[in-house]
Short mmCIF file of N, CA and C in Angstrom, two decimals:
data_model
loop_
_atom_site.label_atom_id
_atom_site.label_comp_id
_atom_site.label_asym_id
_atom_site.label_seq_id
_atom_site.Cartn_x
_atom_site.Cartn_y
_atom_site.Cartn_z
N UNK A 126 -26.69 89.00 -67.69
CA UNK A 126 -25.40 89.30 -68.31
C UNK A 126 -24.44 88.14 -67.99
N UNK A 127 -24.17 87.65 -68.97
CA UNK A 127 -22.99 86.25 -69.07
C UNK A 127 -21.59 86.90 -67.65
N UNK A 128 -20.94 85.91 -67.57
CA UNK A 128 -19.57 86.57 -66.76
C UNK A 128 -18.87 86.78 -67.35
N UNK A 129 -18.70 86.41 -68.80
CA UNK A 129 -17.82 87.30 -69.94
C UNK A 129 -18.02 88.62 -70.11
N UNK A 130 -18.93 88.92 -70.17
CA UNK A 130 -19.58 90.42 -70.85
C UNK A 130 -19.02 91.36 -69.08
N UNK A 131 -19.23 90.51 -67.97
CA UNK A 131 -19.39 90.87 -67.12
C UNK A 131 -17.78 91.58 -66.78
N UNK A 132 -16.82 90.31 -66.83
CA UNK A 132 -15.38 90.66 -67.26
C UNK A 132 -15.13 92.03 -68.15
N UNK A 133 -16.06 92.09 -69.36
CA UNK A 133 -15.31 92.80 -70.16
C UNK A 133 -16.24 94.66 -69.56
N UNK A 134 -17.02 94.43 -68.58
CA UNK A 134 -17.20 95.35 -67.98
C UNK A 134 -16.81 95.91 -67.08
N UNK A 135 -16.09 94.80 -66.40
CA UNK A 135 -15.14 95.06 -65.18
C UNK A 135 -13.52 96.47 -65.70
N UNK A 136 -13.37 95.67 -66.89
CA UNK A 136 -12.65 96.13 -67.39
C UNK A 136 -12.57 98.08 -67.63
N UNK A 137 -13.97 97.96 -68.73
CA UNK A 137 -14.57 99.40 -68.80
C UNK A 137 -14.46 100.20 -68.00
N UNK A 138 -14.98 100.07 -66.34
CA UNK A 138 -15.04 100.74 -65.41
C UNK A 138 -13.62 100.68 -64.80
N UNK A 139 -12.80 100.00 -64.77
CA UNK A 139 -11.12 99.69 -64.27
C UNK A 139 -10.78 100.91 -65.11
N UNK A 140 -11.26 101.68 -65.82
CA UNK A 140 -10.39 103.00 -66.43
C UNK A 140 -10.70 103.74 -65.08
N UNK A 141 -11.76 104.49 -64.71
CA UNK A 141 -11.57 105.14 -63.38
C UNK A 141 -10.34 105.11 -62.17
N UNK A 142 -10.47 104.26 -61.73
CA UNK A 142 -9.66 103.58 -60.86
C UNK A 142 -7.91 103.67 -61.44
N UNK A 143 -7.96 103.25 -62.32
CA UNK A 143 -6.74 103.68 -62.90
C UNK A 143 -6.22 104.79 -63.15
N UNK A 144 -7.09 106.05 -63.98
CA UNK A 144 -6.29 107.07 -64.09
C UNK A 144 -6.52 107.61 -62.67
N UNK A 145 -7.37 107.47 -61.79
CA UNK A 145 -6.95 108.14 -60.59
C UNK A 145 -5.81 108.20 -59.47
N UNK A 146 -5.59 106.37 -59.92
CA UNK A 146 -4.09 106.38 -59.17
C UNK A 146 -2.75 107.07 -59.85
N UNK A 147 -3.35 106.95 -60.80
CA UNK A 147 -1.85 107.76 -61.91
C UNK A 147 -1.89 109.38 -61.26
N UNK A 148 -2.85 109.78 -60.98
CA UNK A 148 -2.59 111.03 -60.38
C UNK A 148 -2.52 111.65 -58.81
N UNK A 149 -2.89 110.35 -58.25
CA UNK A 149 -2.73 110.43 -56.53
C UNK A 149 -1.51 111.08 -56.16
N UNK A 150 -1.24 111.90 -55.36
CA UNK A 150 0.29 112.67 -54.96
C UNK A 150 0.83 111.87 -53.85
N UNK A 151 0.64 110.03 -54.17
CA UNK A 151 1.78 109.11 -53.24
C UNK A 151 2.84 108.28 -53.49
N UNK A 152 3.80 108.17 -53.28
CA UNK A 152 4.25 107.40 -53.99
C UNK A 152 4.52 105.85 -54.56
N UNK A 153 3.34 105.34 -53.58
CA UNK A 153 2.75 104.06 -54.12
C UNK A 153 1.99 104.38 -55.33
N UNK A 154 1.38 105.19 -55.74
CA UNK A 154 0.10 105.19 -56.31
C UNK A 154 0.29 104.91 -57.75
N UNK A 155 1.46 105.23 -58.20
CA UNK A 155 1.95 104.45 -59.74
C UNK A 155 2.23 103.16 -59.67
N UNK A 156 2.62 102.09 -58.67
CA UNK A 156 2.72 100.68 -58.59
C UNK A 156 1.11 100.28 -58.67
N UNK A 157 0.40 100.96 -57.85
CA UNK A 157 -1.12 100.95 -58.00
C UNK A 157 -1.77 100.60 -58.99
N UNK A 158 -1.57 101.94 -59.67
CA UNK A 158 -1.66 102.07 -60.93
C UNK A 158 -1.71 100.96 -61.99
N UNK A 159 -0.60 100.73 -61.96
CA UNK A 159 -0.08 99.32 -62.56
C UNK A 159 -0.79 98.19 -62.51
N UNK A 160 -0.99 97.86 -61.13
CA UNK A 160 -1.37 96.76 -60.58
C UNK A 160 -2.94 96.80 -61.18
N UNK A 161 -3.89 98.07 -61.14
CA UNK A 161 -4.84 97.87 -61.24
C UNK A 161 -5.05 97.76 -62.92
N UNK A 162 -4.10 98.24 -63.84
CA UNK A 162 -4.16 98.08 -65.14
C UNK A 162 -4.07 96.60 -65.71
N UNK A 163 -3.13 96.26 -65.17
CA UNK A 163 -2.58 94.71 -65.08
C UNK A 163 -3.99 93.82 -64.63
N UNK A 164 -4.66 93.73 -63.73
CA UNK A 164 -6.23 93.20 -63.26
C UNK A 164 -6.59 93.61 -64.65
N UNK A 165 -6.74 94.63 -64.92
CA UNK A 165 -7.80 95.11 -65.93
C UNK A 165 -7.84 94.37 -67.43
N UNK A 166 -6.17 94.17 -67.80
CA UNK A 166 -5.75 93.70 -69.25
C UNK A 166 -6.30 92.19 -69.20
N UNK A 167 -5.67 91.83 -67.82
CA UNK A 167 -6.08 90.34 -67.76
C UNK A 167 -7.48 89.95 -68.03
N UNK A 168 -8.81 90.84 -67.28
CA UNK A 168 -10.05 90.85 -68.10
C UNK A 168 -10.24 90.05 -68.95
N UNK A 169 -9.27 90.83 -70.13
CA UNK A 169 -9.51 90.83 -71.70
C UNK A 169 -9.54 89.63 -72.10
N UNK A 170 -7.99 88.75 -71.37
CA UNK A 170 -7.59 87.54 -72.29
C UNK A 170 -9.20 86.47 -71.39
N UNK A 171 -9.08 86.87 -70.59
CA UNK A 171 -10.15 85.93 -69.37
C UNK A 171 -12.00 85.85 -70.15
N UNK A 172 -11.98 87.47 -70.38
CA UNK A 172 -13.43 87.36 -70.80
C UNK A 172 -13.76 86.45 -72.03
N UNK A 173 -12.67 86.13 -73.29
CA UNK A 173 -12.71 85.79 -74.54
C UNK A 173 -12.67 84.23 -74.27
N UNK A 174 -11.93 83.69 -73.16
CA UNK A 174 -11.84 82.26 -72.76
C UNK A 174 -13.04 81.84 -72.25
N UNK A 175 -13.98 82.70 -71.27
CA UNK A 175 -15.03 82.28 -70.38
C UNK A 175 -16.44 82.25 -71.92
N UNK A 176 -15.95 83.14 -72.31
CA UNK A 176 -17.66 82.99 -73.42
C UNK A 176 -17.23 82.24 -74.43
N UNK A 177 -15.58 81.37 -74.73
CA UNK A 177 -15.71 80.47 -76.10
C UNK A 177 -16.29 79.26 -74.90
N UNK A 178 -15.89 79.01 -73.89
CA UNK A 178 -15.96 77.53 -73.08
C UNK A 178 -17.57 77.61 -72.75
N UNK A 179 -17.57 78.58 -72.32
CA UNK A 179 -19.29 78.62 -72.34
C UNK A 179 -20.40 78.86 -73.36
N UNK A 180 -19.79 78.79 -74.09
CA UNK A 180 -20.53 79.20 -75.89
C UNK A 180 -21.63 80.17 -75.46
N UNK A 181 -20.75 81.55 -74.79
CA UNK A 181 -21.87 82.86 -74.62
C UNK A 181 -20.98 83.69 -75.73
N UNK A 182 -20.55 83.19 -76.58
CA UNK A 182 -20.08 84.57 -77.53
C UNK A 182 -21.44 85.27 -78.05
N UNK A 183 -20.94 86.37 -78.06
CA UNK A 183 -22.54 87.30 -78.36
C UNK A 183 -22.18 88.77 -79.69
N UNK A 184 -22.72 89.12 -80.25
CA UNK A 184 -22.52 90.39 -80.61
C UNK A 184 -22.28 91.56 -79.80
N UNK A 185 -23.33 91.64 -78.15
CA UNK A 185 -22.98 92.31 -77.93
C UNK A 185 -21.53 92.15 -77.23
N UNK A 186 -20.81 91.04 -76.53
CA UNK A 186 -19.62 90.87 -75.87
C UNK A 186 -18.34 91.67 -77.15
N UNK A 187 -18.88 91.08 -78.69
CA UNK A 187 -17.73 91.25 -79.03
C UNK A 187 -17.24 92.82 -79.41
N UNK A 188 -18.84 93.65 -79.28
CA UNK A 188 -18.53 95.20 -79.64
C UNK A 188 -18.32 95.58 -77.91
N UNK A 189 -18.79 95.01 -76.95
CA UNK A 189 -17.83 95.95 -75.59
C UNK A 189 -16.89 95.71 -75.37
N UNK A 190 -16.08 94.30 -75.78
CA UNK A 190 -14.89 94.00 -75.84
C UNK A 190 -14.20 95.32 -76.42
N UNK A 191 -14.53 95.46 -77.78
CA UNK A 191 -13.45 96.34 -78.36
C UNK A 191 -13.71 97.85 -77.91
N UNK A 192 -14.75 98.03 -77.35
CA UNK A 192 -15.16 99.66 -76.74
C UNK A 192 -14.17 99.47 -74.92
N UNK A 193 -14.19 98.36 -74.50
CA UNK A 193 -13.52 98.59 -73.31
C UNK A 193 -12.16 98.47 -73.28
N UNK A 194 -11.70 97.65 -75.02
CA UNK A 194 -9.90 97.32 -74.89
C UNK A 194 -9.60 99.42 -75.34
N UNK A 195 -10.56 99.91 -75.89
CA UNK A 195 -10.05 100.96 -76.41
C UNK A 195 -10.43 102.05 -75.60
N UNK A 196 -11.30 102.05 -74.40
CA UNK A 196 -11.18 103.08 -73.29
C UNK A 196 -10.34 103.22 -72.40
N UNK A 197 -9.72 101.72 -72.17
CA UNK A 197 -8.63 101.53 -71.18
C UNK A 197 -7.50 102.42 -71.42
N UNK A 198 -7.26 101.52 -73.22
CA UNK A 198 -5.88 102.15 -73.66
C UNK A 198 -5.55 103.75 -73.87
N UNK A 199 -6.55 104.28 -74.60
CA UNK A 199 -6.64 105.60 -75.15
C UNK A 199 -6.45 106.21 -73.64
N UNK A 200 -7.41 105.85 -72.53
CA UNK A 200 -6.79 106.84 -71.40
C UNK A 200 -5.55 106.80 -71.21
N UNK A 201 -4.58 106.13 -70.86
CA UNK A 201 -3.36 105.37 -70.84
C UNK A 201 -2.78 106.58 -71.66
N UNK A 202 -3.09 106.39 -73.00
CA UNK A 202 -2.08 107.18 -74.14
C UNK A 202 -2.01 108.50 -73.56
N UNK A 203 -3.37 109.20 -73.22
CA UNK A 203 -3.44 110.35 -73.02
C UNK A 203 -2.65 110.89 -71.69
N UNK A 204 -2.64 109.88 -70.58
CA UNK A 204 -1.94 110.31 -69.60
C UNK A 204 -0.32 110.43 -70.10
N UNK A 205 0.16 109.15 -71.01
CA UNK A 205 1.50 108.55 -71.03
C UNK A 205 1.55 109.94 -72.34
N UNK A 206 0.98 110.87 -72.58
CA UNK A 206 1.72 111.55 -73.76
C UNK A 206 1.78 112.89 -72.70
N UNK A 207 0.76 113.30 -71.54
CA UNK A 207 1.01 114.29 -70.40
C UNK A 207 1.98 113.97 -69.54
N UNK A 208 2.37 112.96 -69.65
CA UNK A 208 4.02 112.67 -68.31
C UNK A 208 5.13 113.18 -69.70
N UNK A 209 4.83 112.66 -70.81
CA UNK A 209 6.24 112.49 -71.66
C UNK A 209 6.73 111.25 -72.36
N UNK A 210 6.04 110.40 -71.77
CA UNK A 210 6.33 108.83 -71.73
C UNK A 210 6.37 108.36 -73.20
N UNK A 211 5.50 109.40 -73.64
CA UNK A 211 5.11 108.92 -75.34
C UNK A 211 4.09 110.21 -76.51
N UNK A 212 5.16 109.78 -77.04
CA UNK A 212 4.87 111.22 -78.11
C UNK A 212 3.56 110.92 -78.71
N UNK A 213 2.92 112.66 -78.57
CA UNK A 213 1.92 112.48 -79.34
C UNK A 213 1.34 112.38 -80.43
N UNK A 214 2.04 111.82 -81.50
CA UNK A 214 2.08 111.78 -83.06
C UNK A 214 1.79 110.23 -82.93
N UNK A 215 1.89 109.26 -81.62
CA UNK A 215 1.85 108.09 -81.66
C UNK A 215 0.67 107.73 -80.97
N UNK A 216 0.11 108.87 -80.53
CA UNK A 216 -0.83 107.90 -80.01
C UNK A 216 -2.21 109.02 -80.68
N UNK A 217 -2.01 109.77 -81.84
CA UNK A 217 -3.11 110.41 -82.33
C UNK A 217 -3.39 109.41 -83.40
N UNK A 218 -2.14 108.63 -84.26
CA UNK A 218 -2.29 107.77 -84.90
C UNK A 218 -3.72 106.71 -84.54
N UNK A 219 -3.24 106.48 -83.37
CA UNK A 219 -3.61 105.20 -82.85
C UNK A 219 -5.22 105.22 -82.41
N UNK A 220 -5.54 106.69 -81.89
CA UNK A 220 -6.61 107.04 -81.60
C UNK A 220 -7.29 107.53 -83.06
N UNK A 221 -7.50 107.97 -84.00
CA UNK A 221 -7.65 107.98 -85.03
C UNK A 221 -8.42 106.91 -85.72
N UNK A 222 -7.44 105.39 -85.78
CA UNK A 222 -7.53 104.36 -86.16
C UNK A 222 -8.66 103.63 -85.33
N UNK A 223 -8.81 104.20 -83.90
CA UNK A 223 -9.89 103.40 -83.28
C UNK A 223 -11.28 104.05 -83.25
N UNK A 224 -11.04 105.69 -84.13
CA UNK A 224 -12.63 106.36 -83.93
C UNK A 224 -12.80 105.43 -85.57
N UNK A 225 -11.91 105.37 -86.33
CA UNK A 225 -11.92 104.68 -87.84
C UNK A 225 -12.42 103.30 -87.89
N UNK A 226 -12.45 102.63 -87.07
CA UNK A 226 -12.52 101.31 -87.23
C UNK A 226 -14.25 101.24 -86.15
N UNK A 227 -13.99 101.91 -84.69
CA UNK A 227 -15.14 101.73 -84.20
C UNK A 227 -16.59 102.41 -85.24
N UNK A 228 -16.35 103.71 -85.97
CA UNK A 228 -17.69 104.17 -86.70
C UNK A 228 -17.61 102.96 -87.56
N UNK A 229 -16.77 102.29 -88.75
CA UNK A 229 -16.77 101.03 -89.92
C UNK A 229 -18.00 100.24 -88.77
N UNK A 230 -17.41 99.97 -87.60
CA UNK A 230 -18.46 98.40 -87.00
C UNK A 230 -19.60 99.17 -86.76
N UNK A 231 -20.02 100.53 -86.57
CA UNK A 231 -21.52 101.26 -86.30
C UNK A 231 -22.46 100.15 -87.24
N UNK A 232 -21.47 101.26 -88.45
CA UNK A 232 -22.09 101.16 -89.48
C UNK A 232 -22.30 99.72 -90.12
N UNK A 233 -21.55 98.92 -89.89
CA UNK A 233 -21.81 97.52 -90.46
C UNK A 233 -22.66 97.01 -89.05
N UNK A 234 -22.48 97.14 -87.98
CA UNK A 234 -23.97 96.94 -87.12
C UNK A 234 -25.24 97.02 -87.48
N UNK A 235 -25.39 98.51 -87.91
CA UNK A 235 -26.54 98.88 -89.01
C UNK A 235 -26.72 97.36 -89.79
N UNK A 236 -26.34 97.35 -90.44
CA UNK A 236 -26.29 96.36 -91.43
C UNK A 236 -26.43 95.16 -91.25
N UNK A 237 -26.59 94.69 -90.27
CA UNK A 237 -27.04 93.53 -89.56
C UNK A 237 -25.58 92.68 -89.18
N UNK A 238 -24.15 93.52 -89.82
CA UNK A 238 -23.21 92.37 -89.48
C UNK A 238 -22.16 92.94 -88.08
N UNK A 239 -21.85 91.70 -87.38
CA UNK A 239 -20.79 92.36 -86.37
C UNK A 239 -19.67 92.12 -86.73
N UNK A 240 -18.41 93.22 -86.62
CA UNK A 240 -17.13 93.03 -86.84
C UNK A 240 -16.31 92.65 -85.48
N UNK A 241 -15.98 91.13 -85.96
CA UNK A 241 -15.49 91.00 -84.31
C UNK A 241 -13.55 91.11 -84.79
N UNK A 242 -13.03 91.23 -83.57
CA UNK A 242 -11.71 91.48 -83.65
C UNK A 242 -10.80 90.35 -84.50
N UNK A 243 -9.98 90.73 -85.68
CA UNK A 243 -9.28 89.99 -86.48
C UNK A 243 -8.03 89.35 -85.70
N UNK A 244 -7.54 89.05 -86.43
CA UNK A 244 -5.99 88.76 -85.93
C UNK A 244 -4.88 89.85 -85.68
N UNK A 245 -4.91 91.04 -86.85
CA UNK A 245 -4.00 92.08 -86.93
C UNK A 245 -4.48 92.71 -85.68
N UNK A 246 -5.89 93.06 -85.48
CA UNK A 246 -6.33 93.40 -84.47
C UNK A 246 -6.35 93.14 -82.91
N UNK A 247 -5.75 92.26 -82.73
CA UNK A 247 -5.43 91.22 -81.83
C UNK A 247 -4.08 91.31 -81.84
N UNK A 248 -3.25 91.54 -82.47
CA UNK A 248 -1.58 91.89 -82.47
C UNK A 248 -1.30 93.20 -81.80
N UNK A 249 -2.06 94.18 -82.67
CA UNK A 249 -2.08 95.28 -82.49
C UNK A 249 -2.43 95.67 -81.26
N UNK A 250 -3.51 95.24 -80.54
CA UNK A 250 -3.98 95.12 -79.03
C UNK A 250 -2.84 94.84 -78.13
N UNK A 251 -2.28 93.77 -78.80
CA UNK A 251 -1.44 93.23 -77.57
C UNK A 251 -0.24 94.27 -77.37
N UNK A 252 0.00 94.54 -78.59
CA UNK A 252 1.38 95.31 -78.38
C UNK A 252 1.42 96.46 -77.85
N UNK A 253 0.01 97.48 -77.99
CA UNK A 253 -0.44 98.55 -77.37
C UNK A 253 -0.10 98.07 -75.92
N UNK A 254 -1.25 97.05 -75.20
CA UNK A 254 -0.79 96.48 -74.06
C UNK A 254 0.32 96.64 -73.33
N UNK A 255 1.15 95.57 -74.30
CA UNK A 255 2.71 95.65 -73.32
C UNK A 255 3.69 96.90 -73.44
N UNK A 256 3.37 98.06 -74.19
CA UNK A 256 3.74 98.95 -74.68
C UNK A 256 3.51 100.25 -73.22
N UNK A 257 1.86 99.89 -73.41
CA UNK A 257 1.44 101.02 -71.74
C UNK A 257 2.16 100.36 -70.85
N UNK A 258 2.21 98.80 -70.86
CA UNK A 258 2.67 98.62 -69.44
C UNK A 258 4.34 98.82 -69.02
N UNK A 259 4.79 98.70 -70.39
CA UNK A 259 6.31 98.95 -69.75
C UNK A 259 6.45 100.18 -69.63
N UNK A 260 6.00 101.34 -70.10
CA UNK A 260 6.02 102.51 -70.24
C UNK A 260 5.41 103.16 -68.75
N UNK A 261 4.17 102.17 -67.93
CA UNK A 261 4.05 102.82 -66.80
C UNK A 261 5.30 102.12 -65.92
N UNK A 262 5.63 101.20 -66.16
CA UNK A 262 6.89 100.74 -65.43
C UNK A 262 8.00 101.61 -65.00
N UNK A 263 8.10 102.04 -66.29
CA UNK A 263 9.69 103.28 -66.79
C UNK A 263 9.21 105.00 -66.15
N UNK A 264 9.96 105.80 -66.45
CA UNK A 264 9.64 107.04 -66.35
C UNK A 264 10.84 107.63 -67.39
N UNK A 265 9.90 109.00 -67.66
CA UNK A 265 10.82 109.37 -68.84
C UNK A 265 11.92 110.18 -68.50
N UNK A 266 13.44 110.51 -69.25
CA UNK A 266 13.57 111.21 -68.62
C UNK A 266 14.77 110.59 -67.64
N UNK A 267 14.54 108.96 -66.43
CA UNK A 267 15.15 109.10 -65.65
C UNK A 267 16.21 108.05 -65.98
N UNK A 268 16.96 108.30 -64.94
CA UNK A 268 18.18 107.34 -65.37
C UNK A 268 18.05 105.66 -64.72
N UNK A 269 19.16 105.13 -65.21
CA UNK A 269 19.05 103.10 -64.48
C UNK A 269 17.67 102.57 -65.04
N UNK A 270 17.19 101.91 -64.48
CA UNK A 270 16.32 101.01 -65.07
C UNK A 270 14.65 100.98 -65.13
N UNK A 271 14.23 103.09 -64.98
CA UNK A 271 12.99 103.45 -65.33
C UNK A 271 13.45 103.87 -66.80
N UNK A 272 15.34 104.13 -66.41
CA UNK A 272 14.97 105.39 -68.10
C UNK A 272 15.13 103.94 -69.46
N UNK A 273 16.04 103.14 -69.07
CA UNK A 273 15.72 102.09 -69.97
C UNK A 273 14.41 101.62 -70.07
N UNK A 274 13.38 101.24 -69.30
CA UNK A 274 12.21 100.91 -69.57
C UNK A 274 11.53 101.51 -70.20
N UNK A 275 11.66 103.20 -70.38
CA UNK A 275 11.45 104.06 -70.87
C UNK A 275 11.74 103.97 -72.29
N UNK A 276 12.77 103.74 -72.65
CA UNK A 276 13.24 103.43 -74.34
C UNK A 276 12.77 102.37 -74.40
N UNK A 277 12.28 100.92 -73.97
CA UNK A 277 11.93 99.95 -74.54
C UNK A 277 10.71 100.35 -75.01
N UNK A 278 9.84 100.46 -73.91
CA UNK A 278 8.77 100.84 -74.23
C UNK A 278 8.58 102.07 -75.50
N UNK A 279 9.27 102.78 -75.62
CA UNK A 279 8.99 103.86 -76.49
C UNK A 279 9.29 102.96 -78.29
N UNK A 280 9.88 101.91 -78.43
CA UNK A 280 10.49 101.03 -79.18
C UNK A 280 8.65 100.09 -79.31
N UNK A 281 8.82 99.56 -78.36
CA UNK A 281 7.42 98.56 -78.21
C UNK A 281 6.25 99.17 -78.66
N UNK A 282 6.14 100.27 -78.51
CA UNK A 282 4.91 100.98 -79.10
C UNK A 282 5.02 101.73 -80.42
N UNK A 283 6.42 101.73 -80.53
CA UNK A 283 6.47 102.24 -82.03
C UNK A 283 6.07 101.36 -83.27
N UNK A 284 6.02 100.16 -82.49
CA UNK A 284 5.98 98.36 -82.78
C UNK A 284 3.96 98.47 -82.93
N UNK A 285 4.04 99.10 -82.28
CA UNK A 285 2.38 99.01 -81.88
C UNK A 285 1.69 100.03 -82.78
N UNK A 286 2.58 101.22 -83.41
CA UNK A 286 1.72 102.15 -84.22
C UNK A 286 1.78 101.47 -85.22
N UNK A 287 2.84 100.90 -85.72
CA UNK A 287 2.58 100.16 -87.22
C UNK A 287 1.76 98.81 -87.16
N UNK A 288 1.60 98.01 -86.09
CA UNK A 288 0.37 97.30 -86.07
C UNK A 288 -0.55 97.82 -86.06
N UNK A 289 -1.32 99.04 -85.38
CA UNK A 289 -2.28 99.81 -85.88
C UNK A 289 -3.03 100.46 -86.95
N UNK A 290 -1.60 100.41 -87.68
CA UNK A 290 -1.79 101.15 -89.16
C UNK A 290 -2.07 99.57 -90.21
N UNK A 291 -1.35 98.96 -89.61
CA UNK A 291 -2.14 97.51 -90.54
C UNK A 291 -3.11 96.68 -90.45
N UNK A 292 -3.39 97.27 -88.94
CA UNK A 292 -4.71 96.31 -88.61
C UNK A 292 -5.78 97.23 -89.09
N UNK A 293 -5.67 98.72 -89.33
CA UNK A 293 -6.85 99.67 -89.67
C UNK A 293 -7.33 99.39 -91.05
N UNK A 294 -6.00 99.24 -91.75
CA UNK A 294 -5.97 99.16 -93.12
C UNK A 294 -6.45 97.49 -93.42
N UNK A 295 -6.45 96.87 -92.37
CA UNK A 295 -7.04 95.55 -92.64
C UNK A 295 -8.99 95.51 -92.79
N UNK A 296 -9.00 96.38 -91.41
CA UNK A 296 -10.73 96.52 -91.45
C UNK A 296 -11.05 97.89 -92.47
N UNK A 297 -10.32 98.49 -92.96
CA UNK A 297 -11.08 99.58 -93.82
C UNK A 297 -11.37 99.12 -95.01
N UNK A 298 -10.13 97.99 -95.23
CA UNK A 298 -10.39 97.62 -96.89
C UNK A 298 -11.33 96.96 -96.93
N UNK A 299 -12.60 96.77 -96.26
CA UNK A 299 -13.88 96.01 -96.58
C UNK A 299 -14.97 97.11 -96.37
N UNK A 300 -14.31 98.35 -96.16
CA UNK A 300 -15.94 99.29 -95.60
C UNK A 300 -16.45 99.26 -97.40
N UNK A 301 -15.89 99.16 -98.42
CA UNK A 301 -16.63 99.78 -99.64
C UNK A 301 -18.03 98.04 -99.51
N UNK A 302 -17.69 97.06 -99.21
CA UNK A 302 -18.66 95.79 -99.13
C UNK A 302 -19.65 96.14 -97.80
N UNK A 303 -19.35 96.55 -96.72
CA UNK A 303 -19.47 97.10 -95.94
C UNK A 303 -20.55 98.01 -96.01
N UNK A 304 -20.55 99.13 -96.74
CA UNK A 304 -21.28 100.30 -97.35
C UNK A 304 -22.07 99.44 -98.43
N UNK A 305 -21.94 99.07 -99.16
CA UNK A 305 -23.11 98.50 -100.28
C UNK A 305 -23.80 97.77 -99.51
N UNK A 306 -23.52 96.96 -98.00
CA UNK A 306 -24.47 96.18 -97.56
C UNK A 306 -25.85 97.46 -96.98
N UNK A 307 -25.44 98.26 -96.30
CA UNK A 307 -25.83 99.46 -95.47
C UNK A 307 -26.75 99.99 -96.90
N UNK A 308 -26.26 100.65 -97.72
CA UNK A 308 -26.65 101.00 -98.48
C UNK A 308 -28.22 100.66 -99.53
N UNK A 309 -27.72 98.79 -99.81
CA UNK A 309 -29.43 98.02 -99.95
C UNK A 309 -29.95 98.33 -99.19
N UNK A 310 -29.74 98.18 -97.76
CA UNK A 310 -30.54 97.95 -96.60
C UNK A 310 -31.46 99.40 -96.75
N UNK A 311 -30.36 100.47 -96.78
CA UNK A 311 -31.55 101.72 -96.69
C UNK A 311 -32.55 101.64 -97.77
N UNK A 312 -32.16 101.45 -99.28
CA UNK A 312 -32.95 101.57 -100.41
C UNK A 312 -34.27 100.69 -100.07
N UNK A 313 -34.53 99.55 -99.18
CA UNK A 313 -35.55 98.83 -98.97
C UNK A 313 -36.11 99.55 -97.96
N UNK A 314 -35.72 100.77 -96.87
CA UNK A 314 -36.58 101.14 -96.12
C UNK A 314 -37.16 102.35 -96.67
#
């Protein structure tokens, strides 16, 4: 296993570790938290640098890439919509869009092609990103400079559902080419 792939596994498993500090009863354990999410994001940008310089880009790096940017986050959502931090109309969107887009790459896997992450997709990532992170920063709810972090973030990710909705609509508008590839493929077996 390359040290890219290896990165972007580090990552995968950094969900554990994370939601457990989010629920530790200390009051370090949300700086924790943080800290260990923050290791984790960094991964992401790290693993994509180590396999272009090392020319290990792979099919499989580029489908755990997007299975580990979207286990991280989705836990994240789910905790940040059980504190309050963030409504859940925003992050069903968002989760939606990633069971939508991860079955499209199944299925074009099938098909012999890999869908690696676009650009919208890559916007959209990021903003999710800085969106959890200011949001674990903030708390909802409080006053001075968690409850403002709290509105930025709730702003930043609202930023992040409509990149979602354009980056989905970026990879869906090819499933009908997508499907006719899948489709020969079965008629020959």
């Amino acid at each position: 296993m390359s040290l890219a792939n290896q990165l972007t596994m580090i990552r995968l498993v950094a969900v554990v570790p994370v939601m457990i500090a989010l629920y530790l009863p200390f009051e370090w354990a949300r700086p924790v938290a943080v800290l260990l999410y923050v290791a984790a994001i960094l991964t992401d940008y790290f693993d994509g640098i180590v396999a272009r310089r090392n020319n290990e880009v792979s099919g499989f790096g580029k489908l755990m890439d997007s299975i580990a940017d979207k286990a991280l986050i989705t836990s994240l959502f789910f905790a940040l919509v059980g504190e309050g931090s963030m409504p859940a109309w925003m992050a069903a969107i968002m989760v939606i869009r990633e069971f939508a887009v991860t079955g499209l790459r199944m299925v074009a896997l099938e098909a012999g092609e890999v869908i690696a992450a676009n650009s919208w997709g890559k916007a959209k990532m990021n903003a999710q990103a800085l969106a959890v992170f200011i949001l674990l920063l903030g708390k909802p709810g409080a006053e001075g400079w968690q409850g403002v972090l709290s509105q930025i973030g709730w702003w930043v990710m609202l930023v992040a559902v409509v990149l979602t909705i354009l980056s989905g609509w970026s990879y869906l508008k090819d499933t009908p080419r997508i499907l006719s590839i899948q489709s020969k493929r079965d008629q020959r077996l």
